């Protein structure tokens, strides 16, 4: 039986990827950082909390990653762990650099020191395009990160390429555009909106405070995007791929979809609050997923409308149970 090790298994993407790998017959291990309270609610949401084996370890602790690799003996390592909230990366830039940037190097080193035949997937991001240099971003678009998070990911990107070229490692980078789901963290804008819509509809909240609602994002469904991660590691050669939908929409558009789903008008509840503006903003992202389609046969299956409605429905069910 093939084994896989996933870092960041308690985040949004980890459980979707774990479920996909379990369905394909893998034995799935997850690296989990020690927290004072267990953080398994997303694994529970997908019904897989008893099907994965968790190993304690931290991306900033090389020895713990080596131990996790020795214990799990994986054919594939998916490095999804990171401090991934862009706004926090200005509050904690050094921690972000250590986990989101140097953490990648730690995993690469751990593989180099244990078993160079392990296939490696690195979770990278459209945030690296930042101040966009082309109106539609592909694998060939120059990078211009705009946050400590984006800069840290770019370090991870070049380290992944360098280890691939230096040690012939099968190391792939997925440059993923924003992807969301009912188990998205509450601080990210889509989930903040869908949670607020549920609370407003059920009479538990009366306004929604947001920052820059003119920002545009290329939003897809996390469950679709983890398939691209797996496909990258099944190819004959390692490579880097943009994963996106090819459609961009404003935060305002997304709010409209969410509120309309419960027959409300977002304009009656939205308050602009400068507190949520960022020191430097990524104004617009729009990805070109042509290479992923051509080489991996990957296409997104879920529309923005379907995605946001499913998130509102999940939040309505959650808030009703509180
Ligand atoms: P997420 O929900 O923020 O999950 C991050 C995971 O990393 C959590 O399990 C977290 O554990 C873990 N983690 C953080 N610091 C760690 C450390 N020092 N050691 C070990 N684990 C640590 O992120 P996501 O949305 O699932 O995204 C997965 C990956 O894709 C991330 O690398 C993110 O940067 C990248 N990405 C995401 C998107 C997107 O739109 N979602 C787009 C492009 C790239 P705790 O829960 O215990 O803190
Ligand atoms: O949902 P967001 O916080 O996601 P952001 O910054 O695009 O980052 C996400 O996607 C990246 C891929 O491009 C990932 F790499 C990263 O890890 C993360 O998953 O913000 C989206 C947009 C921004 O322009 C932000 O300024 O929404 C705008 N926004 C407006 N009001 C807000 C708010 N964002 C948040 N989180 N909260 C607000 O109140």
JSON list of C-alpha atoms in Angstrom, two decimals, residues 32-109:
[
{"chain": "A", "resi": 32, "resn": "UNK", "atom": "CA", "xyz": [0.37, 18.01, 13.15]},
{"chain": "A", "resi": 33, "resn": "UNK", "atom": "CA", "xyz": [1.86, 20.83, 15.19]},
{"chain": "A", "resi": 34, "resn": "UNK", "atom": "CA", "xyz": [1.17, 20.64, 18.92]},
{"chain": "A", "resi": 35, "resn": "UNK", "atom": "CA", "xyz": [-1.68, 22.92, 20.00]},
{"chain": "A", "resi": 36, "resn": "UNK", "atom": "CA", "xyz": [-3.22, 23.25, 23.49]},
{"chain": "A", "resi": 37, "resn": "UNK", "atom": "CA", "xyz": [-6.58, 22.23, 22.01]},
{"chain": "A", "resi": 38, "resn": "UNK", "atom": "CA", "xyz": [-6.90, 19.58, 19.26]},
{"chain": "A", "resi": 39, "resn": "UNK", "atom": "CA", "xyz": [-7.86, 21.03, 15.91]},
{"chain": "A", "resi": 40, "resn": "UNK", "atom": "CA", "xyz": [-9.59, 18.10, 14.19]},
{"chain": "A", "resi": 41, "resn": "UNK", "atom": "CA", "xyz": [-12.96, 19.65, 13.30]},
{"chain": "A", "resi": 42, "resn": "UNK", "atom": "CA", "xyz": [-12.25, 19.70, 9.56]},
{"chain": "A", "resi": 43, "resn": "UNK", "atom": "CA", "xyz": [-11.18, 16.04, 9.49]},
{"chain": "A", "resi": 44, "resn": "UNK", "atom": "CA", "xyz": [-14.42, 15.30, 11.37]},
{"chain": "A", "resi": 45, "resn": "UNK", "atom": "CA", "xyz": [-16.46, 17.39, 8.91]},
{"chain": "A", "resi": 46, "resn": "UNK", "atom": "CA", "xyz": [-15.27, 15.11, 6.08]},
{"chain": "A", "resi": 47, "resn": "UNK", "atom": "CA", "xyz": [-15.69, 11.98, 8.25]},
{"chain": "A", "resi": 48, "resn": "UNK", "atom": "CA", "xyz": [-12.05, 10.91, 8.12]},
{"chain": "A", "resi": 49, "resn": "UNK", "atom": "CA", "xyz": [-10.70, 11.73, 11.58]},
{"chain": "A", "resi": 50, "resn": "UNK", "atom": "CA", "xyz": [-10.25, 8.04, 12.40]},
{"chain": "A", "resi": 51, "resn": "UNK", "atom": "CA", "xyz": [-8.86, 7.10, 8.98]},
{"chain": "A", "resi": 52, "resn": "UNK", "atom": "CA", "xyz": [-5.64, 9.13, 9.03]},
{"chain": "A", "resi": 53, "resn": "UNK", "atom": "CA", "xyz": [-2.64, 8.70, 11.30]},
{"chain": "A", "resi": 54, "resn": "UNK", "atom": "CA", "xyz": [-1.38, 11.90, 12.89]},
{"chain": "A", "resi": 55, "resn": "UNK", "atom": "CA", "xyz": [2.29, 12.41, 13.74]},
{"chain": "A", "resi": 56, "resn": "UNK", "atom": "CA", "xyz": [3.40, 15.27, 15.97]},
{"chain": "A", "resi": 57, "resn": "UNK", "atom": "CA", "xyz": [5.84, 17.68, 14.35]},
{"chain": "A", "resi": 58, "resn": "UNK", "atom": "CA", "xyz": [6.42, 21.25, 13.27]},
{"chain": "A", "resi": 59, "resn": "UNK", "atom": "CA", "xyz": [7.64, 22.70, 9.99]},
{"chain": "A", "resi": 60, "resn": "UNK", "atom": "CA", "xyz": [10.15, 24.82, 11.87]},
{"chain": "A", "resi": 61, "resn": "UNK", "atom": "CA", "xyz": [11.68, 21.72, 13.52]},
{"chain": "A", "resi": 62, "resn": "UNK", "atom": "CA", "xyz": [13.73, 19.74, 10.98]},
{"chain": "A", "resi": 63, "resn": "UNK", "atom": "CA", "xyz": [14.28, 16.80, 13.33]},
{"chain": "A", "resi": 64, "resn": "UNK", "atom": "CA", "xyz": [10.53, 16.30, 13.79]},
{"chain": "A", "resi": 65, "resn": "UNK", "atom": "CA", "xyz": [10.00, 16.23, 10.01]},
{"chain": "A", "resi": 66, "resn": "UNK", "atom": "CA", "xyz": [12.77, 13.65, 9.57]},
{"chain": "A", "resi": 67, "resn": "UNK", "atom": "CA", "xyz": [11.14, 11.52, 12.28]},
{"chain": "A", "resi": 68, "resn": "UNK", "atom": "CA", "xyz": [7.73, 11.84, 10.57]},
{"chain": "A", "resi": 69, "resn": "UNK", "atom": "CA", "xyz": [9.21, 10.74, 7.23]},
{"chain": "A", "resi": 70, "resn": "UNK", "atom": "CA", "xyz": [10.96, 7.77, 8.83]},
{"chain": "A", "resi": 71, "resn": "UNK", "atom": "CA", "xyz": [7.74, 6.75, 10.58]},
{"chain": "A", "resi": 72, "resn": "UNK", "atom": "CA", "xyz": [5.44, 7.12, 7.56]},
{"chain": "A", "resi": 73, "resn": "UNK", "atom": "CA", "xyz": [7.87, 5.93, 4.84]},
{"chain": "A", "resi": 74, "resn": "UNK", "atom": "CA", "xyz": [5.91, 7.90, 2.23]},
{"chain": "A", "resi": 75, "resn": "UNK", "atom": "CA", "xyz": [6.01, 7.60, -1.55]},
{"chain": "A", "resi": 76, "resn": "UNK", "atom": "CA", "xyz": [4.64, 11.16, -1.68]},
{"chain": "A", "resi": 77, "resn": "UNK", "atom": "CA", "xyz": [4.95, 14.18, 0.61]},
{"chain": "A", "resi": 78, "resn": "UNK", "atom": "CA", "xyz": [2.47, 17.07, 0.23]},
{"chain": "A", "resi": 79, "resn": "UNK", "atom": "CA", "xyz": [3.68, 20.21, 1.98]},
{"chain": "A", "resi": 80, "resn": "UNK", "atom": "CA", "xyz": [0.48, 22.16, 2.67]},
{"chain": "A", "resi": 81, "resn": "UNK", "atom": "CA", "xyz": [1.45, 23.52, 6.10]},
{"chain": "A", "resi": 82, "resn": "UNK", "atom": "CA", "xyz": [2.01, 27.27, 6.36]},
{"chain": "A", "resi": 83, "resn": "UNK", "atom": "CA", "xyz": [1.01, 30.47, 8.12]},
{"chain": "A", "resi": 84, "resn": "UNK", "atom": "CA", "xyz": [-1.35, 31.17, 5.22]},
{"chain": "A", "resi": 85, "resn": "UNK", "atom": "CA", "xyz": [-3.32, 34.28, 6.21]},
{"chain": "A", "resi": 86, "resn": "UNK", "atom": "CA", "xyz": [-1.93, 37.23, 4.25]},
{"chain": "A", "resi": 87, "resn": "UNK", "atom": "CA", "xyz": [-3.02, 39.92, 6.75]},
{"chain": "A", "resi": 88, "resn": "UNK", "atom": "CA", "xyz": [-1.28, 38.11, 9.62]},
{"chain": "A", "resi": 89, "resn": "UNK", "atom": "CA", "xyz": [1.96, 38.04, 7.64]},
{"chain": "A", "resi": 90, "resn": "UNK", "atom": "CA", "xyz": [2.46, 41.75, 8.40]},
{"chain": "A", "resi": 91, "resn": "UNK", "atom": "CA", "xyz": [1.77, 41.17, 12.11]},
{"chain": "A", "resi": 92, "resn": "UNK", "atom": "CA", "xyz": [4.09, 38.13, 12.30]},
{"chain": "A", "resi": 93, "resn": "UNK", "atom": "CA", "xyz": [6.48, 38.40, 9.34]},
{"chain": "A", "resi": 94, "resn": "UNK", "atom": "CA", "xyz": [9.32, 36.44, 10.92]},
{"chain": "A", "resi": 95, "resn": "UNK", "atom": "CA", "xyz": [7.11, 33.55, 12.00]},
{"chain": "A", "resi": 96, "resn": "UNK", "atom": "CA", "xyz": [5.61, 33.57, 8.49]},
{"chain": "A", "resi": 97, "resn": "UNK", "atom": "CA", "xyz": [9.06, 33.44, 6.91]},
{"chain": "A", "resi": 98, "resn": "UNK", "atom": "CA", "xyz": [10.04, 30.57, 9.21]},
{"chain": "A", "resi": 99, "resn": "UNK", "atom": "CA", "xyz": [6.98, 28.35, 8.65]},
{"chain": "A", "resi": 100, "resn": "UNK", "atom": "CA", "xyz": [5.85, 29.37, 5.15]},
{"chain": "A", "resi": 101, "resn": "UNK", "atom": "CA", "xyz": [9.36, 29.91, 3.71]},
{"chain": "A", "resi": 102, "resn": "UNK", "atom": "CA", "xyz": [12.08, 28.06, 5.64]},
{"chain": "A", "resi": 103, "resn": "UNK", "atom": "CA", "xyz": [9.53, 25.31, 6.44]},
{"chain": "A", "resi": 104, "resn": "UNK", "atom": "CA", "xyz": [9.66, 24.34, 2.76]},
{"chain": "A", "resi": 105, "resn": "UNK", "atom": "CA", "xyz": [13.44, 24.05, 2.93]},
{"chain": "A", "resi": 106, "resn": "UNK", "atom": "CA", "xyz": [13.15, 21.92, 6.07]},
{"chain": "A", "resi": 107, "resn": "UNK", "atom": "CA", "xyz": [10.88, 19.44, 4.28]},
{"chain": "A", "resi": 108, "resn": "UNK", "atom": "CA", "xyz": [13.16, 19.37, 1.22]},
{"chain": "A", "resi": 109, "resn": "UNK", "atom": "CA", "xyz": [16.18, 18.78, 3.46]}
]
